[in-house]
Amino acid sequence: MLLAGLGYAVGKTADLVMPQMDAGTDVAEFVAPKSDLSLDVSLVRPADNAFSEIAVATVEPFDADGDGTPDVRELAQPAVSKPVATSASAKLAELAQAGSSRTLSLKVAATTGSSTSASTANLPTMATAWQSEHFRDNPLVGEVFDARGARSSRDTLMGAASGARYLLLGEIHDNPDHHQLQADIIGGLAKLGSEPAVVFEMIPESFADVLEEFAETGDRDVASLSEHLQWSDRGWPAFSIYQPVFEAAVAEDLTLRAGDLDRQTIRAIGENGLDALSEAEIERLSLRLEVPAEQADALAETIRTAHCGLMPEGAIGAMATVQRARDGALADALVDAAKESGSAVLIAGSGHVRKDRGVPNILAERDPDAATVAVQMVEVSDGEAEAADYGLSSDAPAPYDYTIFTPRNDIADPCEALRARMGQADQ
């Protein structure tokens, strides 16, 4: 079947339809990433001002005496406009003394104050901390922008995220920095008093029992989940680059939830449309929700472009229906998870977390009074150093609340690889 496995193949452009590759496809192994620029928030009670004490630490093992054992080194503190929060710094120092890996090679920037508008200095840019290799020197790397292209900060993002019922973290699947950022945000939310469930696009509904059994046994070895979830067999990038996200959730005793439709359901929808589903399933997946013609056309064009113009035109409509169904499944999982946990975080491709036609659009119908924050993580390109180069401007706001820029993991042409896979010559 032509639909099978094409969505992930060109994931740089969009996250669409079928992210799974054939089981026999080779998957490149990635070294488990080190934490890059971690957000570490001192412990506060939920009723407290969450930003009265904030500390930011970079993480990089430092071995001054060459004995193979990481030492702790406190670097010069960046200038801040307010006094250093003694208790926050002391907390990090205690963790360092106890050997916490998150505080190796400390660089602390902390503030105090009673207003939630207080902000810490931006996290420092350290090219050596990023896992992705390309264009690390782009000035946008590590920066946060709002939908209108105005510079923001990770503190502002975290403030919005901590007040949201639904937080959607959009990624490029094979970029390890995106997963480390997701892990840092999840850990930061927990320290701010939130206990969100974490919903994964990468885990189909039929694997829900695997996650439940993992939670019931109290197992902390998240690496063991890879085999039980048949991760590589289902075509996702190496589990090791996603492992920080799982570890962050498990460390805070957060619930792990499956989000996507099963492969057989996706295939049935692709072949037979809504006729493949019961009326109850159509309702659950919000497939009766009216889609404006402009958005339907935009989704079709995105699918067409994402698949390098190689898909038969007759298949585009079916793929759009599949995409909408998967968005509906992810939204349903979030709503269900938030009923138990109070809030939920979605780990998914950026195409799913668009506020105009993705999961947030469905959440607005399903849970209209709830606050939703959508974040996209964007790989920078060579020579493009302005937010407007990536579609963020006041004239045409992006369909995301926040954008975080990172280095690029791969500069290969995805269309070339897809053509080769489909046995077509370069076009």
XYZ file of C-alpha atoms in Angstrom:
427
model
C 0.000 0.000 0.000
C 1.421 3.331 -1.109
C 0.311 5.194 2.022
C 2.275 3.009 4.376
C 5.281 4.553 5.972
C 5.588 7.799 4.024
C 4.654 10.274 6.750
C 7.788 9.959 8.843
C 10.058 9.742 5.817
C 9.729 13.469 5.250
C 9.173 14.486 8.828
C 11.329 17.595 8.418
C 8.460 19.255 6.590
C 5.446 17.956 8.459
C 4.309 15.176 10.718
C 1.643 13.514 8.685
C -0.476 10.422 8.334
C 1.757 7.378 8.845
C 4.846 7.964 10.975
C 5.731 4.277 11.047
C 8.194 2.822 8.581
C 8.245 -0.791 7.558
C 9.664 -3.061 10.239
C 12.633 -3.928 8.065
C 13.757 -0.336 7.594
C 17.145 0.426 9.085
C 16.993 2.950 11.907
C 20.115 4.913 12.713
C 21.257 4.612 16.306
C 21.754 7.779 18.294
C 23.865 8.155 21.393
C 21.637 9.011 24.327
C 21.866 12.802 24.582
C 23.270 14.610 27.569
C 21.112 17.280 29.099
C 21.709 20.553 27.338
C 20.468 23.762 28.923
C 18.231 22.515 31.675
C 15.628 24.538 33.474
C 15.863 23.807 37.187
C 13.204 25.426 39.339
C 13.468 25.343 43.108
C 10.714 23.453 44.904
C 7.674 25.558 45.775
C 4.189 24.800 46.991
C 1.530 25.054 44.259
C -0.023 28.008 46.101
C 3.235 29.929 46.110
C 4.340 32.315 43.412
C 5.981 29.855 41.079
C 8.611 32.347 40.005
C 9.686 33.631 43.379
C 12.693 31.342 43.142
C 14.134 30.221 39.843
C 17.509 28.780 39.070
C 18.870 27.798 35.700
C 21.677 25.297 35.332
C 23.640 24.096 32.357
C 24.731 20.518 32.516
C 28.098 19.270 31.290
C 30.347 16.878 33.206
C 33.600 18.542 34.251
C 36.676 16.554 35.251
C 39.392 18.930 36.360
C 41.790 16.410 37.860
C 41.423 13.859 35.076
C 40.461 11.013 37.396
C 37.416 10.126 35.357
C 35.028 11.392 38.017
C 32.955 14.470 37.140
C 33.618 17.392 39.464
C 31.364 20.305 40.279
C 32.432 23.685 39.065
C 30.476 26.853 39.644
C 30.979 29.277 36.805
C 30.655 33.028 36.977
C 27.068 34.008 37.538
C 25.538 36.083 34.748
C 24.380 39.541 35.664
C 20.794 39.712 36.866
C 18.695 42.680 37.771
C 17.622 41.310 41.146
C 19.380 39.608 44.058
C 20.257 35.953 43.748
C 17.676 33.705 45.377
C 19.683 32.209 48.190
C 17.416 29.225 48.750
C 17.297 28.344 45.053
C 21.065 28.506 44.736
C 21.458 26.594 47.981
C 19.134 23.904 46.668
C 21.247 23.471 43.554
C 24.410 23.443 45.653
C 22.946 20.700 47.846
C 22.112 18.670 44.766
C 25.624 19.191 43.449
C 27.176 18.094 46.717
C 24.986 15.004 46.622
C 26.314 14.196 43.146
C 23.272 15.126 41.074
C 24.203 14.963 37.382
C 21.906 17.891 36.676
C 24.169 20.251 38.582
C 27.547 19.309 37.185
C 29.308 22.389 35.842
C 26.877 24.864 37.314
C 25.982 28.176 35.829
C 23.242 29.655 37.962
C 21.069 32.621 37.211
C 18.416 33.203 39.877
C 15.952 35.928 40.776
C 13.583 36.715 43.606
C 10.445 38.741 43.634
C 6.742 38.599 44.308
C 5.586 39.271 40.764
C 5.097 36.550 38.208
C 6.423 38.960 35.599
C 9.923 38.687 37.066
C 12.204 36.882 34.640
C 15.605 35.324 34.796
C 18.373 35.899 32.302
C 18.061 33.891 29.100
C 19.733 30.541 29.257
C 23.285 30.770 27.941
C 24.032 29.495 24.459
C 26.597 26.706 24.602
C 27.132 25.078 21.214
C 28.893 22.127 22.809
C 25.745 21.315 24.765
C 23.582 20.753 21.681
C 23.368 17.259 20.234
C 22.501 18.355 16.695
C 25.538 19.398 14.690
C 24.414 21.850 12.048
C 24.208 25.662 12.283
C 24.825 25.855 16.018
C 26.231 29.362 15.558
C 22.948 30.708 14.199
C 21.957 33.515 16.616
C 18.415 32.148 16.891
C 19.572 28.886 18.477
C 18.242 28.561 22.020
C 15.963 31.585 21.665
C 12.214 31.670 22.337
C 9.731 33.740 20.313
C 6.013 34.294 20.574
C 3.563 33.773 17.724
C 4.061 37.305 16.400
C 7.817 37.015 16.184
C 8.632 38.975 19.341
C 11.441 37.701 21.527
C 10.214 35.917 24.608
C 11.950 33.744 27.197
C 11.829 30.260 28.607
C 10.572 31.700 31.878
C 7.590 33.263 30.107
C 6.946 30.012 28.284
C 7.104 28.063 31.543
C 4.748 30.506 33.226
C 2.174 30.022 30.470
C 2.711 26.267 30.424
C 2.243 25.896 34.168
C -1.119 27.647 33.943
C -2.413 25.589 31.012
C -4.561 22.491 31.177
C -3.058 21.295 27.925
C 0.559 21.809 26.861
C 1.496 20.597 23.384
C 5.205 20.220 22.618
C 5.747 19.911 18.870
C 8.980 18.301 17.687
C 10.938 17.122 14.699
C 11.111 13.432 15.459
C 14.789 12.735 14.824
C 16.197 15.818 16.563
C 17.547 14.783 20.002
C 17.639 18.399 21.200
C 13.879 18.615 20.829
C 13.409 15.665 23.146
C 15.837 17.048 25.712
C 13.932 20.336 25.699
C 10.670 18.435 26.159
C 12.207 16.574 29.098
C 13.428 19.814 30.677
C 10.002 21.429 30.318
C 8.254 18.412 31.862
C 10.690 18.401 34.766
C 10.221 22.147 35.212
C 6.436 21.802 35.298
C 6.651 19.183 38.020
C 8.848 21.432 40.122
C 6.294 24.208 39.723
C 3.667 21.969 41.290
C 2.030 20.501 38.177
C 1.590 16.765 37.759
C 0.520 16.431 34.130
C -0.036 13.146 32.379
C 2.301 12.767 29.396
C 0.641 11.626 26.166
C 2.792 10.271 23.331
C 1.963 10.333 19.639
C 4.546 7.556 19.260
C 2.539 5.069 21.341
C -0.647 3.606 19.781
C -3.715 2.966 21.889
C -3.202 -0.808 21.822
C -0.020 -0.365 23.895
C -1.845 1.329 26.774
C -1.636 -1.868 28.794
C 2.172 -1.858 28.454
C 2.314 1.567 30.074
C -0.128 0.544 32.792
C 1.902 -2.544 33.637
C 5.086 -0.464 33.702
C 3.497 1.918 36.196
C 2.087 -0.857 38.358
C 5.420 -2.639 38.718
C 7.152 0.562 39.798
C 9.914 -0.121 37.293
C 12.189 2.909 36.811
C 14.191 1.436 33.927
C 12.562 3.243 31.021
C 14.986 1.687 28.532
C 13.083 -1.578 28.992
C 10.016 0.075 27.473
C 11.620 0.139 24.041
C 11.196 -3.592 23.472
C 7.771 -3.804 25.085
C 6.511 -0.928 22.942
C 8.065 -2.467 19.789
C 9.554 0.965 19.252
C 12.083 0.185 16.523
C 9.782 -2.292 14.786
C 7.235 0.475 14.349
C 9.775 2.710 12.631
C 10.477 5.520 15.081
C 13.960 7.015 15.488
C 16.094 5.332 18.140
C 14.436 5.133 21.549
C 17.592 6.541 23.122
C 16.831 10.055 21.860
C 13.318 9.895 23.349
C 14.551 8.365 26.596
C 15.085 11.736 28.375
C 11.371 12.479 27.998
C 10.379 9.169 29.572
C 12.978 9.566 32.304
C 11.758 13.053 33.192
C 8.171 11.828 33.489
C 9.070 8.735 35.501
C 11.353 10.714 37.826
C 8.361 12.868 38.767
C 5.913 9.923 38.958
C 3.864 11.291 36.077
C 1.416 9.100 34.201
C 2.447 7.909 30.729
C -0.387 7.664 28.201
C -0.751 6.284 24.670
C -2.118 8.756 22.167
C -2.178 7.564 18.567
C -4.480 5.285 16.621
C -3.372 1.733 15.952
C -1.778 0.972 12.608
C -4.659 -1.194 11.416
C -7.142 1.596 12.150
C -4.995 4.116 10.269
C -4.762 1.770 7.313
C -8.516 1.149 7.325
C -9.284 4.872 7.333
C -6.792 5.424 4.523
C -8.504 2.786 2.412
C -12.182 3.329 3.285
C -12.467 6.766 4.868
C -15.114 7.271 7.542
C -16.858 4.087 6.423
C -14.118 2.229 8.304
C -15.349 3.630 11.622
C -18.415 3.306 13.779
C -20.461 6.404 14.505
C -19.139 6.326 18.086
C -15.549 6.350 16.828
C -16.282 9.154 14.388
C -17.630 11.173 17.302
C -14.691 10.300 19.569
C -12.224 11.412 16.910
C -14.132 14.647 16.249
C -14.372 13.787 12.561
C -17.747 15.524 12.234
C -16.065 18.780 13.185
C -16.409 21.137 10.235
C -13.125 22.076 8.596
C -13.086 25.431 6.755
C -12.235 25.078 3.070
C -9.136 27.226 3.487
C -7.766 24.944 6.196
C -8.661 21.800 4.247
C -6.824 23.132 1.208
C -3.820 24.104 3.339
C -3.636 20.633 4.871
C -3.827 19.006 1.432
C -1.015 21.217 0.162
C 1.092 20.447 3.224
C 0.645 16.721 2.602
C 1.492 17.160 -1.059
C 4.660 19.108 -0.259
C 5.699 16.899 2.642
C 5.674 13.902 0.337
C 7.729 15.686 -2.319
C 4.951 15.611 -4.879
C 5.308 11.833 -5.137
C 1.847 10.906 -3.858
C -0.945 10.258 -6.367
C -3.371 13.164 -6.225
C -6.202 10.753 -5.457
C -4.471 9.701 -2.240
C -4.235 13.216 -0.775
C -7.831 13.291 0.466
C -7.460 9.940 2.210
C -4.253 11.068 3.872
C -5.921 14.262 5.069
C -8.686 12.197 6.671
C -6.099 10.032 8.396
C -4.313 13.119 9.692
C -7.539 14.519 11.103
C -8.363 11.175 12.705
C -4.965 11.009 14.375
C -5.384 14.576 15.643
C -8.734 13.518 17.054
C -7.220 10.524 18.823
C -4.489 12.673 20.387
C -7.024 15.261 21.531
C -9.225 12.548 23.016
C -6.262 11.085 24.899
C -5.378 14.512 26.304
C -8.929 15.224 27.475
C -9.192 11.800 29.088
C -5.777 12.099 30.764
C -6.473 15.593 32.113
C -9.628 14.363 33.826
C -7.434 12.258 36.105
C -4.258 14.347 36.350
C -5.681 17.842 36.076
C -3.464 18.635 33.096
C -1.717 16.875 30.243
C 1.319 17.296 28.003
C 1.424 16.051 24.414
C 4.658 14.846 22.818
C 4.053 14.924 19.070
C 5.244 16.157 15.730
C 4.810 19.889 15.186
C 2.176 19.297 12.519
C -0.165 17.913 15.154
C 0.117 20.837 17.557
C -0.831 23.649 15.138
C -3.564 25.799 16.647
C -5.332 26.418 13.340
C -6.074 22.863 12.248
C -4.335 20.446 14.629
C -5.037 19.051 18.075
C -5.586 22.474 19.744
C -8.406 23.201 17.322
C -10.180 20.050 18.484
C -9.461 20.766 22.153
C -11.148 24.146 21.722
C -14.326 22.255 20.822
C -13.972 19.448 23.335
C -12.903 21.560 26.319
C -13.606 25.200 25.410
C -12.887 26.687 28.839
C -9.452 25.085 29.165
C -6.199 26.914 28.469
C -4.022 25.349 25.777
C -0.426 26.281 24.999
C 1.207 25.042 21.786
C 4.977 25.072 21.323
C 6.889 24.254 18.160
C 10.589 23.447 18.063
C 12.208 24.590 14.844
C 15.551 23.688 13.320
C 17.428 26.709 12.021
C 18.621 26.956 8.436
C 21.861 28.299 7.047
C 21.724 32.037 6.464
C 18.286 32.512 8.015
C 18.802 34.364 11.276
C 15.540 36.270 11.738
C 12.277 34.983 13.173
C 10.468 36.303 10.100
C 12.491 33.888 7.964
C 10.522 31.099 9.648
C 7.080 32.631 9.276
C 6.887 34.440 12.609
C 5.662 37.996 12.142
C 3.033 40.392 13.434
C 1.412 40.438 9.980
C 0.869 36.668 9.938
C 1.234 35.142 13.419
C 2.379 31.541 13.585
C -0.184 28.893 14.587
C 1.818 28.247 17.772
C 2.041 30.202 21.010
C 5.816 29.805 21.272
C 8.701 28.762 19.037
C 12.041 27.457 20.308
C 14.911 27.388 17.816
C 17.522 24.626 17.820
C 20.404 23.464 15.624
C 19.578 21.211 12.680
C 20.138 17.501 13.080
C 20.319 16.492 9.416
C 20.961 18.510 6.259
C 20.302 15.682 3.808
C 17.510 16.207 1.282
C 14.565 14.104 2.562
C 12.967 14.068 -0.874
C 16.039 12.404 -2.349
C 15.788 9.634 0.238
C 12.063 9.219 -0.386
C 12.564 8.998 -4.147
C 15.210 6.344 -3.649
C 12.919 4.417 -1.335
C 10.118 4.541 -3.869
C 12.477 3.555 -6.694
C 12.185 6.831 -8.566
C 14.978 8.820 -10.151
C 15.700 12.369 -9.045
C 13.144 14.798 -10.356
